[in-house]
């Protein structure tokens, strides 16, 4: 499980302090994610985790520090290079695996460098708190995770966004809500089925 005050997440040695402080902050925030999953009977330890739009790697590093095999998909190759540099300042047993790909394109996201398939992932994370992020959250759920080419049945999606999809919409795309909180919505969803969605419906979320 995630430990909010785990000393392994921060070091006071030299210039690495600031970098590790940022990772500690993310680890503290993501502790809530683990606790919520445990409330519904899911232990995050050793489950494969993927950050959709992993950016500079803070989130995947936080998961990796807590024994969760961490993967990220990022379109921007420079951000991946920056993330890999940051990982060198952390006491990681296993380095997160980052894939430079368009996560909206099923052919690009099929397999990571270590042979892990997209459909091997147990937990997905999408953190989106601005307008572009809201659009990203909609697209991730409908265009990336839903459908036969998306996440596997039973996988968990943790979506943080201003967007609050209705339960009717979620059922249509094959998900059920597990937990929801706050006005800045956090929705934890579980994929219950793979539904073939019309292209017109999928494209309607690309705005």
JSON list of C-alpha atoms in Angstrom, two decimals:
[
{"chain": "A", "resi": 1, "resn": "UNK", "atom": "CA", "xyz": [0.00, 0.00, 0.00]},
{"chain": "A", "resi": 2, "resn": "UNK", "atom": "CA", "xyz": [1.05, 3.62, -0.28]},
{"chain": "A", "resi": 3, "resn": "UNK", "atom": "CA", "xyz": [2.60, 5.07, 2.86]},
{"chain": "A", "resi": 4, "resn": "UNK", "atom": "CA", "xyz": [2.12, 8.83, 3.10]},
{"chain": "A", "resi": 5, "resn": "UNK", "atom": "CA", "xyz": [5.28, 9.35, 5.16]},
{"chain": "A", "resi": 6, "resn": "UNK", "atom": "CA", "xyz": [7.48, 6.68, 3.64]},
{"chain": "A", "resi": 7, "resn": "UNK", "atom": "CA", "xyz": [11.06, 7.94, 4.20]},
{"chain": "A", "resi": 8, "resn": "UNK", "atom": "CA", "xyz": [12.23, 6.18, 1.03]},
{"chain": "A", "resi": 9, "resn": "UNK", "atom": "CA", "xyz": [10.39, 8.77, -1.01]},
{"chain": "A", "resi": 10, "resn": "UNK", "atom": "CA", "xyz": [12.61, 11.69, 0.00]},
{"chain": "A", "resi": 11, "resn": "UNK", "atom": "CA", "xyz": [16.30, 12.38, 0.59]},
{"chain": "A", "resi": 12, "resn": "UNK", "atom": "CA", "xyz": [18.11, 15.31, 2.12]},
{"chain": "A", "resi": 13, "resn": "UNK", "atom": "CA", "xyz": [21.30, 14.74, 0.17]},
{"chain": "A", "resi": 14, "resn": "UNK", "atom": "CA", "xyz": [22.49, 17.51, -2.12]},
{"chain": "A", "resi": 15, "resn": "UNK", "atom": "CA", "xyz": [20.40, 18.94, -4.92]},
{"chain": "A", "resi": 16, "resn": "UNK", "atom": "CA", "xyz": [18.09, 15.92, -5.14]},
{"chain": "A", "resi": 17, "resn": "UNK", "atom": "CA", "xyz": [15.91, 17.25, -2.30]},
{"chain": "A", "resi": 18, "resn": "UNK", "atom": "CA", "xyz": [13.62, 19.40, -4.45]},
{"chain": "A", "resi": 19, "resn": "UNK", "atom": "CA", "xyz": [13.09, 16.70, -7.04]},
{"chain": "A", "resi": 20, "resn": "UNK", "atom": "CA", "xyz": [12.29, 14.09, -4.41]},
{"chain": "A", "resi": 21, "resn": "UNK", "atom": "CA", "xyz": [10.02, 16.49, -2.55]},
{"chain": "A", "resi": 22, "resn": "UNK", "atom": "CA", "xyz": [7.81, 16.69, -5.63]},
{"chain": "A", "resi": 23, "resn": "UNK", "atom": "CA", "xyz": [7.63, 12.91, -5.80]},
{"chain": "A", "resi": 24, "resn": "UNK", "atom": "CA", "xyz": [6.79, 12.74, -2.09]},
{"chain": "A", "resi": 25, "resn": "UNK", "atom": "CA", "xyz": [3.93, 15.16, -2.66]},
{"chain": "A", "resi": 26, "resn": "UNK", "atom": "CA", "xyz": [2.52, 12.96, -5.40]},
{"chain": "A", "resi": 27, "resn": "UNK", "atom": "CA", "xyz": [2.98, 9.87, -3.21]},
{"chain": "A", "resi": 28, "resn": "UNK", "atom": "CA", "xyz": [0.99, 11.56, -0.45]},
{"chain": "A", "resi": 29, "resn": "UNK", "atom": "CA", "xyz": [-1.81, 12.48, -2.84]},
{"chain": "A", "resi": 30, "resn": "UNK", "atom": "CA", "xyz": [-1.90, 9.03, -4.40]},
{"chain": "A", "resi": 31, "resn": "UNK", "atom": "CA", "xyz": [-2.14, 7.43, -0.96]},
{"chain": "A", "resi": 32, "resn": "UNK", "atom": "CA", "xyz": [-5.83, 8.34, -1.17]},
{"chain": "A", "resi": 33, "resn": "UNK", "atom": "CA", "xyz": [-6.09, 6.35, -4.39]},
{"chain": "A", "resi": 34, "resn": "UNK", "atom": "CA", "xyz": [-4.75, 3.23, -2.68]},
{"chain": "A", "resi": 35, "resn": "UNK", "atom": "CA", "xyz": [-6.99, 3.65, 0.36]},
{"chain": "A", "resi": 36, "resn": "UNK", "atom": "CA", "xyz": [-10.07, 4.04, -1.82]},
{"chain": "A", "resi": 37, "resn": "UNK", "atom": "CA", "xyz": [-9.21, 0.93, -3.80]},
{"chain": "A", "resi": 38, "resn": "UNK", "atom": "CA", "xyz": [-8.68, -1.01, -0.58]},
{"chain": "A", "resi": 39, "resn": "UNK", "atom": "CA", "xyz": [-12.13, 0.10, 0.60]},
{"chain": "A", "resi": 40, "resn": "UNK", "atom": "CA", "xyz": [-13.62, -1.86, -2.30]},
{"chain": "A", "resi": 41, "resn": "UNK", "atom": "CA", "xyz": [-11.34, -4.84, -1.76]},
{"chain": "A", "resi": 42, "resn": "UNK", "atom": "CA", "xyz": [-8.55, -4.08, -4.24]},
{"chain": "A", "resi": 43, "resn": "UNK", "atom": "CA", "xyz": [-4.92, -4.05, -3.08]},
{"chain": "A", "resi": 44, "resn": "UNK", "atom": "CA", "xyz": [-2.69, -1.95, -5.33]},
{"chain": "A", "resi": 45, "resn": "UNK", "atom": "CA", "xyz": [0.52, -3.73, -4.37]},
{"chain": "A", "resi": 46, "resn": "UNK", "atom": "CA", "xyz": [2.10, -5.40, -7.41]},
{"chain": "A", "resi": 47, "resn": "UNK", "atom": "CA", "xyz": [-0.86, -4.51, -9.66]},
{"chain": "A", "resi": 48, "resn": "UNK", "atom": "CA", "xyz": [0.23, -3.06, -13.00]},
{"chain": "A", "resi": 49, "resn": "UNK", "atom": "CA", "xyz": [-0.51, 0.65, -13.19]},
{"chain": "A", "resi": 50, "resn": "UNK", "atom": "CA", "xyz": [-0.57, 2.99, -16.19]},
{"chain": "A", "resi": 51, "resn": "UNK", "atom": "CA", "xyz": [-0.72, 6.77, -16.30]},
{"chain": "A", "resi": 52, "resn": "UNK", "atom": "CA", "xyz": [-2.43, 7.91, -19.50]},
{"chain": "A", "resi": 53, "resn": "UNK", "atom": "CA", "xyz": [-0.46, 11.03, -20.38]},
{"chain": "A", "resi": 54, "resn": "UNK", "atom": "CA", "xyz": [2.45, 10.47, -18.00]},
{"chain": "A", "resi": 55, "resn": "UNK", "atom": "CA", "xyz": [4.14, 13.82, -18.67]},
{"chain": "A", "resi": 56, "resn": "UNK", "atom": "CA", "xyz": [7.33, 14.34, -16.66]},
{"chain": "A", "resi": 57, "resn": "UNK", "atom": "CA", "xyz": [6.88, 11.10, -14.72]},
{"chain": "A", "resi": 58, "resn": "UNK", "atom": "CA", "xyz": [5.93, 12.28, -11.23]},
{"chain": "A", "resi": 59, "resn": "UNK", "atom": "CA", "xyz": [2.88, 10.00, -10.96]},
{"chain": "A", "resi": 60, "resn": "UNK", "atom": "CA", "xyz": [4.48, 6.83, -12.32]},
{"chain": "A", "resi": 61, "resn": "UNK", "atom": "CA", "xyz": [7.49, 7.41, -10.05]},
{"chain": "A", "resi": 62, "resn": "UNK", "atom": "CA", "xyz": [5.22, 7.65, -7.01]},
{"chain": "A", "resi": 63, "resn": "UNK", "atom": "CA", "xyz": [3.61, 4.32, -7.89]},
{"chain": "A", "resi": 64, "resn": "UNK", "atom": "CA", "xyz": [6.94, 2.70, -8.63]},
{"chain": "A", "resi": 65, "resn": "UNK", "atom": "CA", "xyz": [8.29, 3.77, -5.24]},
{"chain": "A", "resi": 66, "resn": "UNK", "atom": "CA", "xyz": [5.53, 1.75, -3.63]},
{"chain": "A", "resi": 67, "resn": "UNK", "atom": "CA", "xyz": [6.09, -1.59, -5.39]},
{"chain": "A", "resi": 68, "resn": "UNK", "atom": "CA", "xyz": [3.47, -1.08, -8.08]},
{"chain": "A", "resi": 69, "resn": "UNK", "atom": "CA", "xyz": [4.81, -1.92, -11.57]},
{"chain": "A", "resi": 70, "resn": "UNK", "atom": "CA", "xyz": [4.35, 1.44, -13.26]},
{"chain": "A", "resi": 71, "resn": "UNK", "atom": "CA", "xyz": [3.84, 2.28, -16.91]},
{"chain": "A", "resi": 72, "resn": "UNK", "atom": "CA", "xyz": [3.20, 5.54, -18.69]},
{"chain": "A", "resi": 73, "resn": "UNK", "atom": "CA", "xyz": [2.12, 6.57, -22.17]},
{"chain": "A", "resi": 74, "resn": "UNK", "atom": "CA", "xyz": [3.21, 10.00, -23.35]},
{"chain": "A", "resi": 75, "resn": "UNK", "atom": "CA", "xyz": [3.03, 11.67, -26.75]},
{"chain": "A", "resi": 76, "resn": "UNK", "atom": "CA", "xyz": [5.85, 14.14, -26.05]},
{"chain": "A", "resi": 77, "resn": "UNK", "atom": "CA", "xyz": [9.25, 12.41, -26.37]},
{"chain": "A", "resi": 78, "resn": "UNK", "atom": "CA", "xyz": [11.04, 15.29, -24.60]},
{"chain": "A", "resi": 79, "resn": "UNK", "atom": "CA", "xyz": [8.88, 14.79, -21.50]},
{"chain": "A", "resi": 80, "resn": "UNK", "atom": "CA", "xyz": [9.81, 11.11, -21.48]},
{"chain": "A", "resi": 81, "resn": "UNK", "atom": "CA", "xyz": [13.52, 12.00, -21.63]},
{"chain": "A", "resi": 82, "resn": "UNK", "atom": "CA", "xyz": [13.00, 14.44, -18.75]},
{"chain": "A", "resi": 83, "resn": "UNK", "atom": "CA", "xyz": [11.14, 11.77, -16.73]},
{"chain": "A", "resi": 84, "resn": "UNK", "atom": "CA", "xyz": [13.90, 9.21, -17.23]},
{"chain": "A", "resi": 85, "resn": "UNK", "atom": "CA", "xyz": [16.44, 11.75, -15.97]},
{"chain": "A", "resi": 86, "resn": "UNK", "atom": "CA", "xyz": [14.32, 12.38, -12.88]},
{"chain": "A", "resi": 87, "resn": "UNK", "atom": "CA", "xyz": [14.10, 8.67, -12.11]},
{"chain": "A", "resi": 88, "resn": "UNK", "atom": "CA", "xyz": [17.88, 8.62, -11.55]},
{"chain": "A", "resi": 89, "resn": "UNK", "atom": "CA", "xyz": [17.40, 10.70, -8.40]},
{"chain": "A", "resi": 90, "resn": "UNK", "atom": "CA", "xyz": [15.04, 8.15, -6.83]},
{"chain": "A", "resi": 91, "resn": "UNK", "atom": "CA", "xyz": [15.69, 4.84, -5.05]},
{"chain": "A", "resi": 92, "resn": "UNK", "atom": "CA", "xyz": [13.60, 2.82, -7.51]},
{"chain": "A", "resi": 93, "resn": "UNK", "atom": "CA", "xyz": [13.79, -0.97, -7.42]},
{"chain": "A", "resi": 94, "resn": "UNK", "atom": "CA", "xyz": [12.28, -1.07, -10.91]},
{"chain": "A", "resi": 95, "resn": "UNK", "atom": "CA", "xyz": [12.26, 1.90, -13.25]},
{"chain": "A", "resi": 96, "resn": "UNK", "atom": "CA", "xyz": [8.87, 2.86, -14.69]},
{"chain": "A", "resi": 97, "resn": "UNK", "atom": "CA", "xyz": [8.40, 1.87, -18.34]},
{"chain": "A", "resi": 98, "resn": "UNK", "atom": "CA", "xyz": [7.41, 4.81, -20.52]},
{"chain": "A", "resi": 99, "resn": "UNK", "atom": "CA", "xyz": [6.02, 4.42, -24.03]},
{"chain": "A", "resi": 100, "resn": "UNK", "atom": "CA", "xyz": [6.31, 7.29, -26.50]},
{"chain": "A", "resi": 101, "resn": "UNK", "atom": "CA", "xyz": [3.01, 6.92, -28.32]},
{"chain": "A", "resi": 102, "resn": "UNK", "atom": "CA", "xyz": [-0.34, 8.48, -29.13]},
{"chain": "A", "resi": 103, "resn": "UNK", "atom": "CA", "xyz": [-2.53, 6.94, -26.44]},
{"chain": "A", "resi": 104, "resn": "UNK", "atom": "CA", "xyz": [-5.65, 7.59, -28.54]},
{"chain": "A", "resi": 105, "resn": "UNK", "atom": "CA", "xyz": [-4.29, 5.29, -31.27]},
{"chain": "A", "resi": 106, "resn": "UNK", "atom": "CA", "xyz": [-4.83, 1.62, -30.36]},
{"chain": "A", "resi": 107, "resn": "UNK", "atom": "CA", "xyz": [-2.06, 0.43, -32.71]},
{"chain": "A", "resi": 108, "resn": "UNK", "atom": "CA", "xyz": [0.55, 2.65, -31.00]},
{"chain": "A", "resi": 109, "resn": "UNK", "atom": "CA", "xyz": [-0.32, 1.72, -27.42]},
{"chain": "A", "resi": 110, "resn": "UNK", "atom": "CA", "xyz": [-0.47, -2.07, -27.86]},
{"chain": "A", "resi": 111, "resn": "UNK", "atom": "CA", "xyz": [2.82, -3.05, -26.19]},
{"chain": "A", "resi": 112, "resn": "UNK", "atom": "CA", "xyz": [5.46, -1.60, -23.87]},
{"chain": "A", "resi": 113, "resn": "UNK", "atom": "CA", "xyz": [9.20, -2.20, -24.22]},
{"chain": "A", "resi": 114, "resn": "UNK", "atom": "CA", "xyz": [9.23, -4.95, -21.56]},
{"chain": "A", "resi": 115, "resn": "UNK", "atom": "CA", "xyz": [6.57, -6.92, -23.46]},
{"chain": "A", "resi": 116, "resn": "UNK", "atom": "CA", "xyz": [3.65, -5.86, -21.27]},
{"chain": "A", "resi": 117, "resn": "UNK", "atom": "CA", "xyz": [0.49, -5.44, -23.29]},
{"chain": "A", "resi": 118, "resn": "UNK", "atom": "CA", "xyz": [-1.96, -2.60, -22.81]},
{"chain": "A", "resi": 119, "resn": "UNK", "atom": "CA", "xyz": [-4.56, -5.19, -21.85]},
{"chain": "A", "resi": 120, "resn": "UNK", "atom": "CA", "xyz": [-2.31, -6.49, -19.06]},
{"chain": "A", "resi": 121, "resn": "UNK", "atom": "CA", "xyz": [-2.79, -3.27, -17.09]},
{"chain": "A", "resi": 122, "resn": "UNK", "atom": "CA", "xyz": [-4.92, -3.46, -13.93]},
{"chain": "A", "resi": 123, "resn": "UNK", "atom": "CA", "xyz": [-5.17, 0.21, -12.92]},
{"chain": "A", "resi": 124, "resn": "UNK", "atom": "CA", "xyz": [-5.40, 3.34, -15.06]},
{"chain": "A", "resi": 125, "resn": "UNK", "atom": "CA", "xyz": [-4.93, 6.91, -13.91]},
{"chain": "A", "resi": 126, "resn": "UNK", "atom": "CA", "xyz": [-6.05, 10.09, -15.66]},
{"chain": "A", "resi": 127, "resn": "UNK", "atom": "CA", "xyz": [-5.51, 13.37, -13.83]},
{"chain": "A", "resi": 128, "resn": "UNK", "atom": "CA", "xyz": [-7.15, 16.31, -15.62]},
{"chain": "A", "resi": 129, "resn": "UNK", "atom": "CA", "xyz": [-8.07, 19.56, -13.89]},
{"chain": "A", "resi": 130, "resn": "UNK", "atom": "CA", "xyz": [-8.08, 22.16, -16.68]},
{"chain": "A", "resi": 131, "resn": "UNK", "atom": "CA", "xyz": [-10.28, 22.53, -19.78]},
{"chain": "A", "resi": 132, "resn": "UNK", "atom": "CA", "xyz": [-7.90, 20.67, -22.07]},
{"chain": "A", "resi": 133, "resn": "UNK", "atom": "CA", "xyz": [-7.58, 18.04, -19.38]},
{"chain": "A", "resi": 134, "resn": "UNK", "atom": "CA", "xyz": [-11.35, 17.72, -19.20]},
{"chain": "A", "resi": 135, "resn": "UNK", "atom": "CA", "xyz": [-11.37, 16.94, -22.91]},
{"chain": "A", "resi": 136, "resn": "UNK", "atom": "CA", "xyz": [-8.53, 14.51, -22.31]},
{"chain": "A", "resi": 137, "resn": "UNK", "atom": "CA", "xyz": [-10.49, 12.70, -19.57]},
{"chain": "A", "resi": 138, "resn": "UNK", "atom": "CA", "xyz": [-13.51, 12.24, -21.86]},
{"chain": "A", "resi": 139, "resn": "UNK", "atom": "CA", "xyz": [-11.37, 10.92, -24.68]},
{"chain": "A", "resi": 140, "resn": "UNK", "atom": "CA", "xyz": [-9.38, 8.58, -22.44]},
{"chain": "A", "resi": 141, "resn": "UNK", "atom": "CA", "xyz": [-12.50, 6.96, -21.07]},
{"chain": "A", "resi": 142, "resn": "UNK", "atom": "CA", "xyz": [-14.36, 6.59, -24.37]},
{"chain": "A", "resi": 143, "resn": "UNK", "atom": "CA", "xyz": [-11.59, 6.33, -26.97]},
{"chain": "A", "resi": 144, "resn": "UNK", "atom": "CA", "xyz": [-8.82, 4.62, -25.01]},
{"chain": "A", "resi": 145, "resn": "UNK", "atom": "CA", "xyz": [-10.32, 2.46, -22.25]},
{"chain": "A", "resi": 146, "resn": "UNK", "atom": "CA", "xyz": [-13.76, 1.51, -23.59]},
{"chain": "A", "resi": 147, "resn": "UNK", "atom": "CA", "xyz": [-14.40, -1.05, -26.30]},
{"chain": "A", "resi": 148, "resn": "UNK", "atom": "CA", "xyz": [-12.73, -4.36, -27.28]},
{"chain": "A", "resi": 149, "resn": "UNK", "atom": "CA", "xyz": [-9.39, -2.65, -28.08]},
{"chain": "A", "resi": 150, "resn": "UNK", "atom": "CA", "xyz": [-9.31, -0.82, -24.76]},
{"chain": "A", "resi": 151, "resn": "UNK", "atom": "CA", "xyz": [-8.72, -1.88, -21.17]},
{"chain": "A", "resi": 152, "resn": "UNK", "atom": "CA", "xyz": [-9.42, -5.44, -20.06]},
{"chain": "A", "resi": 153, "resn": "UNK", "atom": "CA", "xyz": [-12.64, -6.36, -18.30]},
{"chain": "A", "resi": 154, "resn": "UNK", "atom": "CA", "xyz": [-12.36, -5.82, -14.56]},
{"chain": "A", "resi": 155, "resn": "UNK", "atom": "CA", "xyz": [-9.68, -3.13, -14.78]},
{"chain": "A", "resi": 156, "resn": "UNK", "atom": "CA", "xyz": [-10.04, 0.06, -12.73]},
{"chain": "A", "resi": 157, "resn": "UNK", "atom": "CA", "xyz": [-9.96, 3.62, -14.07]},
{"chain": "A", "resi": 158, "resn": "UNK", "atom": "CA", "xyz": [-9.33, 6.52, -11.71]},
{"chain": "A", "resi": 159, "resn": "UNK", "atom": "CA", "xyz": [-10.53, 9.67, -13.47]},
{"chain": "A", "resi": 160, "resn": "UNK", "atom": "CA", "xyz": [-10.03, 13.08, -11.90]},
{"chain": "A", "resi": 161, "resn": "UNK", "atom": "CA", "xyz": [-11.71, 15.84, -13.87]},
{"chain": "A", "resi": 162, "resn": "UNK", "atom": "CA", "xyz": [-14.43, 18.45, -13.86]},
{"chain": "A", "resi": 163, "resn": "UNK", "atom": "CA", "xyz": [-16.27, 16.16, -16.24]},
{"chain": "A", "resi": 164, "resn": "UNK", "atom": "CA", "xyz": [-18.89, 14.04, -14.47]},
{"chain": "A", "resi": 165, "resn": "UNK", "atom": "CA", "xyz": [-20.25, 11.34, -16.82]},
{"chain": "A", "resi": 166, "resn": "UNK", "atom": "CA", "xyz": [-23.73, 10.06, -16.05]},
{"chain": "A", "resi": 167, "resn": "UNK", "atom": "CA", "xyz": [-24.27, 6.47, -14.95]},
{"chain": "A", "resi": 168, "resn": "UNK", "atom": "CA", "xyz": [-26.32, 5.95, -18.12]},
{"chain": "A", "resi": 169, "resn": "UNK", "atom": "CA", "xyz": [-23.37, 6.98, -20.27]},
{"chain": "A", "resi": 170, "resn": "UNK", "atom": "CA", "xyz": [-20.99, 4.84, -18.22]},
{"chain": "A", "resi": 171, "resn": "UNK", "atom": "CA", "xyz": [-23.20, 1.78, -18.67]},
{"chain": "A", "resi": 172, "resn": "UNK", "atom": "CA", "xyz": [-23.36, 2.41, -22.41]},
{"chain": "A", "resi": 173, "resn": "UNK", "atom": "CA", "xyz": [-19.57, 2.37, -22.71]},
{"chain": "A", "resi": 174, "resn": "UNK", "atom": "CA", "xyz": [-19.16, -0.59, -20.34]},
{"chain": "A", "resi": 175, "resn": "UNK", "atom": "CA", "xyz": [-18.21, 0.91, -16.98]},
{"chain": "A", "resi": 176, "resn": "UNK", "atom": "CA", "xyz": [-19.77, 1.13, -13.54]},
{"chain": "A", "resi": 177, "resn": "UNK", "atom": "CA", "xyz": [-18.89, 3.70, -10.86]},
{"chain": "A", "resi": 178, "resn": "UNK", "atom": "CA", "xyz": [-17.22, 2.35, -7.74]},
{"chain": "A", "resi": 179, "resn": "UNK", "atom": "CA", "xyz": [-16.73, 5.62, -5.92]},
{"chain": "A", "resi": 180, "resn": "UNK", "atom": "CA", "xyz": [-17.30, 9.33, -6.53]},
{"chain": "A", "resi": 181, "resn": "UNK", "atom": "CA", "xyz": [-16.45, 12.37, -4.46]},
{"chain": "A", "resi": 182, "resn": "UNK", "atom": "CA", "xyz": [-16.29, 16.14, -4.48]},
{"chain": "A", "resi": 183, "resn": "UNK", "atom": "CA", "xyz": [-17.39, 18.95, -6.76]},
{"chain": "A", "resi": 184, "resn": "UNK", "atom": "CA", "xyz": [-14.09, 18.65, -8.64]},
{"chain": "A", "resi": 185, "resn": "UNK", "atom": "CA", "xyz": [-15.11, 15.14, -9.49]},
{"chain": "A", "resi": 186, "resn": "UNK", "atom": "CA", "xyz": [-13.03, 12.09, -8.78]},
{"chain": "A", "resi": 187, "resn": "UNK", "atom": "CA", "xyz": [-14.65, 8.99, -10.23]},
{"chain": "A", "resi": 188, "resn": "UNK", "atom": "CA", "xyz": [-13.34, 5.49, -9.76]},
{"chain": "A", "resi": 189, "resn": "UNK", "atom": "CA", "xyz": [-14.74, 3.22, -12.44]},
{"chain": "A", "resi": 190, "resn": "UNK", "atom": "CA", "xyz": [-14.56, -0.49, -13.22]},
{"chain": "A", "resi": 191, "resn": "UNK", "atom": "CA", "xyz": [-14.85, -1.89, -16.71]},
{"chain": "A", "resi": 192, "resn": "UNK", "atom": "CA", "xyz": [-17.65, -4.44, -16.76]},
{"chain": "A", "resi": 193, "resn": "UNK", "atom": "CA", "xyz": [-17.91, -5.20, -20.48]},
{"chain": "A", "resi": 194, "resn": "UNK", "atom": "CA", "xyz": [-16.45, -4.43, -23.89]},
{"chain": "A", "resi": 195, "resn": "UNK", "atom": "CA", "xyz": [-18.93, -2.67, -26.12]},
{"chain": "A", "resi": 196, "resn": "UNK", "atom": "CA", "xyz": [-18.50, -1.95, -29.83]},
{"chain": "A", "resi": 197, "resn": "UNK", "atom": "CA", "xyz": [-19.23, 1.77, -30.03]},
{"chain": "A", "resi": 198, "resn": "UNK", "atom": "CA", "xyz": [-20.28, 3.54, -33.25]},
{"chain": "A", "resi": 199, "resn": "UNK", "atom": "CA", "xyz": [-17.56, 5.74, -34.75]},
{"chain": "A", "resi": 200, "resn": "UNK", "atom": "CA", "xyz": [-19.91, 8.73, -34.65]},
{"chain": "A", "resi": 201, "resn": "UNK", "atom": "CA", "xyz": [-20.35, 8.25, -30.90]},
{"chain": "A", "resi": 202, "resn": "UNK", "atom": "CA", "xyz": [-16.59, 7.97, -30.33]},
{"chain": "A", "resi": 203, "resn": "UNK", "atom": "CA", "xyz": [-15.83, 11.05, -32.44]},
{"chain": "A", "resi": 204, "resn": "UNK", "atom": "CA", "xyz": [-18.39, 13.06, -30.45]},
{"chain": "A", "resi": 205, "resn": "UNK", "atom": "CA", "xyz": [-15.95, 12.98, -27.49]},
{"chain": "A", "resi": 206, "resn": "UNK", "atom": "CA", "xyz": [-13.11, 14.51, -29.52]},
{"chain": "A", "resi": 207, "resn": "UNK", "atom": "CA", "xyz": [-13.86, 18.15, -28.72]}
]
